[in-house]
PDB file of C-alpha atoms in Angstrom:
ATOM      1  CA  MET A 114     144.150  27.963  50.869  1.00 54.00           C
ATOM      2  CA  ALA A 115     141.562  30.956  51.481  1.00 60.00           C
ATOM      3  CA  VAL A 116     139.262  31.380  54.224  1.00 66.00           C
ATOM      4  CA  ARG A 117     136.190  34.266  53.238  1.00 74.00           C
ATOM      5  CA  ALA A 118     133.656  34.110  56.715  1.00 75.00           C
ATOM      6  CA  SER A 119     130.520  36.328  57.351  1.00 80.00           C
ATOM      7  CA  ARG A 120     129.190  36.710  61.233  1.00 83.00           C
ATOM      8  CA  GLU A 121     125.994  39.212  61.404  1.00 86.00           C
ATOM      9  CA  VAL A 122     124.589  39.857  65.541  1.00 88.00           C
ATOM     10  CA  VAL A 123     122.681  42.142  66.403  1.00 90.00           C
ATOM     11  CA  ILE A 124     124.077  43.919  69.343  1.00 90.00           C
ATOM     12  CA  ASP A 125     121.554  46.792  71.006  1.00 91.00           C
ATOM     13  CA  ALA A 126     123.931  49.719  71.456  1.00 92.00           C
ATOM     14  CA  PRO A 127     124.396  52.696  68.977  1.00 91.00           C
ATOM     15  CA  PRO A 128     126.551  52.706  66.303  1.00 91.00           C
ATOM     16  CA  GLU A 129     129.413  54.826  68.530  1.00 92.00           C
ATOM     17  CA  ALA A 130     129.402  52.870  71.785  1.00 94.00           C
ATOM     18  CA  ILE A 131     130.358  48.948  69.518  1.00 93.00           C
ATOM     19  CA  LEU A 132     133.109  52.112  67.364  1.00 95.00           C
ATOM     20  CA  GLU A 133     134.401  53.071  71.089  1.00 95.00           C
ATOM     21  CA  ALA A 134     134.522  49.785  72.722  1.00 94.00           C
ATOM     22  CA  LEU A 135     136.429  48.571  68.901  1.00 93.00           C
ATOM     23  CA  ALA A 136     138.929  51.363  70.269  1.00 96.00           C
ATOM     24  CA  ASP A 137     139.338  50.447  73.766  1.00 97.00           C
ATOM     25  CA  VAL A 138     141.775  47.349  72.381  1.00 95.00           C
ATOM     26  CA  ALA A 139     143.648  47.087  75.627  1.00 94.00           C
ATOM     27  CA  SER A 140     140.031  46.001  76.928  1.00 96.00           C
ATOM     28  CA  VAL A 141     139.449  43.570  73.501  1.00 93.00           C
ATOM     29  CA  PRO A 142     141.190  40.242  75.627  1.00 95.00           C
ATOM     30  CA  SER A 143     138.652  40.516  78.689  1.00 95.00           C
ATOM     31  CA  TRP A 144     136.111  39.759  75.609  1.00 91.00           C
ATOM     32  CA  SER A 145     137.348  38.286  73.139  1.00 92.00           C
ATOM     33  CA  SER A 146     138.407  34.647  74.512  1.00 93.00           C
ATOM     34  CA  VAL A 147     141.338  34.426  71.030  1.00 92.00           C
ATOM     35  CA  HIS A 148     143.229  37.480  72.111  1.00 93.00           C
ATOM     36  CA  LYS A 149     145.532  36.910  74.309  1.00 96.00           C
ATOM     37  CA  SER A 150     146.818  40.434  74.102  1.00 96.00           C
ATOM     38  CA  ALA A 151     146.466  44.176  72.040  1.00 97.00           C
ATOM     39  CA  GLU A 152     148.455  47.174  72.051  1.00 97.00           C
ATOM     40  CA  VAL A 153     148.409  49.935  70.596  1.00 98.00           C
ATOM     41  CA  ILE A 154     151.414  50.691  68.658  1.00 97.00           C
ATOM     42  CA  ASP A 155     150.504  54.220  67.599  1.00 98.00           C
ATOM     43  CA  THR A 156     147.263  55.782  67.231  1.00 98.00           C
ATOM     44  CA  TYR A 157     145.227  58.937  64.514  1.00 98.00           C
ATOM     45  CA  ASP A 158     145.192  62.445  65.898  1.00 97.00           C
ATOM     46  CA  ASP A 159     141.750  61.992  67.133  1.00 96.00           C
ATOM     47  CA  GLY A 160     143.044  59.373  69.319  1.00 96.00           C
ATOM     48  CA  ARG A 161     141.919  55.605  68.044  1.00 97.00           C
ATOM     49  CA  PRO A 162     144.387  53.328  67.568  1.00 98.00           C
ATOM     50  CA  HIS A 163     146.115  53.358  63.585  1.00 98.00           C
ATOM     51  CA  HIS A 164     148.516  49.945  64.366  1.00 97.00           C
ATOM     52  CA  VAL A 165     147.817  47.125  66.959  1.00 96.00           C
ATOM     53  CA  LYS A 166     149.937  44.523  68.105  1.00 95.00           C
ATOM     54  CA  VAL A 167     147.852  41.503  68.884  1.00 93.00           C
ATOM     55  CA  THR A 168     148.507  38.100  70.275  1.00 94.00           C
ATOM     56  CA  VAL A 169     146.028  35.523  68.829  1.00 90.00           C
ATOM     57  CA  ARG A 170     144.939  31.423  69.623  1.00 91.00           C
ATOM     58  CA  VAL A 171     142.992  29.693  67.193  1.00 86.00           C
ATOM     59  CA  LEU A 172     142.626  26.265  67.475  1.00 87.00           C
ATOM     60  CA  GLY A 173     145.232  25.715  69.211  1.00 89.00           C
ATOM     61  CA  ILE A 174     148.027  27.986  66.613  1.00 85.00           C
ATOM     62  CA  THR A 175     149.266  30.789  68.659  1.00 90.00           C
ATOM     63  CA  ASP A 176     149.579  34.090  66.104  1.00 89.00           C
ATOM     64  CA  GLN A 177     151.488  37.578  66.380  1.00 90.00           C
ATOM     65  CA  GLU A 178     150.128  39.793  64.258  1.00 90.00           C
ATOM     66  CA  VAL A 179     150.312  43.583  63.945  1.00 92.00           C
ATOM     67  CA  LEU A 180     146.960  44.849  62.527  1.00 94.00           C
ATOM     68  CA  GLU A 181     146.032  48.920  60.603  1.00 96.00           C
ATOM     69  CA  TYR A 182     142.843  50.080  61.493  1.00 97.00           C
ATOM     70  CA  HIS A 183     141.258  52.323  59.256  1.00 98.00           C
ATOM     71  CA  TRP A 184     138.047  54.356  60.732  1.00 98.00           C
ATOM     72  CA  GLY A 185     134.784  55.662  59.550  1.00 96.00           C
ATOM     73  CA  ARG A 186     132.126  57.164  60.901  1.00 93.00           C
ATOM     74  CA  ASP A 187     130.015  53.699  61.053  1.00 94.00           C
ATOM     75  CA  TRP A 188     132.761  50.886  60.164  1.00 96.00           C
ATOM     76  CA  LEU A 189     135.844  49.610  61.045  1.00 96.00           C
ATOM     77  CA  VAL A 190     138.046  47.845  58.584  1.00 96.00           C
ATOM     78  CA  TRP A 191     141.463  46.770  60.115  1.00 92.00           C
ATOM     79  CA  ASP A 192     144.192  44.490  57.872  1.00 92.00           C
ATOM     80  CA  ALA A 193     147.233  42.434  58.863  1.00 88.00           C
ATOM     81  CA  ASP A 194     150.300  43.712  57.956  1.00 71.00           C
ATOM     82  CA  GLN A 195     152.284  41.372  59.851  1.00 67.00           C
ATOM     83  CA  THR A 196     151.481  38.033  60.682  1.00 70.00           C
ATOM     84  CA  PHE A 197     153.585  35.345  61.046  1.00 67.00           C
ATOM     85  CA  GLN A 198     151.141  32.328  60.646  1.00 68.00           C
ATOM     86  CA  GLN A 199     148.967  33.918  57.400  1.00 67.00           C
ATOM     87  CA  HIS A 200     149.997  35.386  54.466  1.00 68.00           C
ATOM     88  CA  ALA A 201     146.843  38.324  54.929  1.00 74.00           C
ATOM     89  CA  GLN A 202     143.876  38.913  57.333  1.00 81.00           C
ATOM     90  CA  HIS A 203     140.889  41.818  56.330  1.00 86.00           C
ATOM     91  CA  VAL A 204     138.208  42.549  58.844  1.00 89.00           C
ATOM     92  CA  GLU A 205     135.280  44.734  58.319  1.00 92.00           C
ATOM     93  CA  TYR A 206     133.204  45.954  60.962  1.00 92.00           C
ATOM     94  CA  ASN A 207     129.467  47.311  59.734  1.00 93.00           C
ATOM     95  CA  LEU A 208     127.139  48.664  61.519  1.00 92.00           C
ATOM     96  CA  THR A 209     124.000  49.397  60.564  1.00 89.00           C
ATOM     97  CA  PRO A 210     120.850  50.524  62.915  1.00 84.00           C
ATOM     98  CA  GLU A 211     117.866  48.402  63.399  1.00 80.00           C
ATOM     99  CA  PRO A 212     114.922  49.627  62.210  1.00 77.00           C
TER     100      PRO A 212
END
């Protein structure tokens, strides 16, 4: 069964700072309760994560995933390359400054 969800939040920070926080993969478990561990496997030439290995726990189900990150000036997309519990996963962060 396919599940699609969308959420909008307002963060009082410039897009660059938000992307920097998302790139700090090692700290993600400190602010995301579903992430039990996260580690960078390899990076792009600019130092941003390319592939990331995570362990997540959602609704009592633990999954290990390898995520492929793609970066833009004001966006981040990642896809689950490998996961034990899911067929696929696609996540997008689109950052739009408030007027």
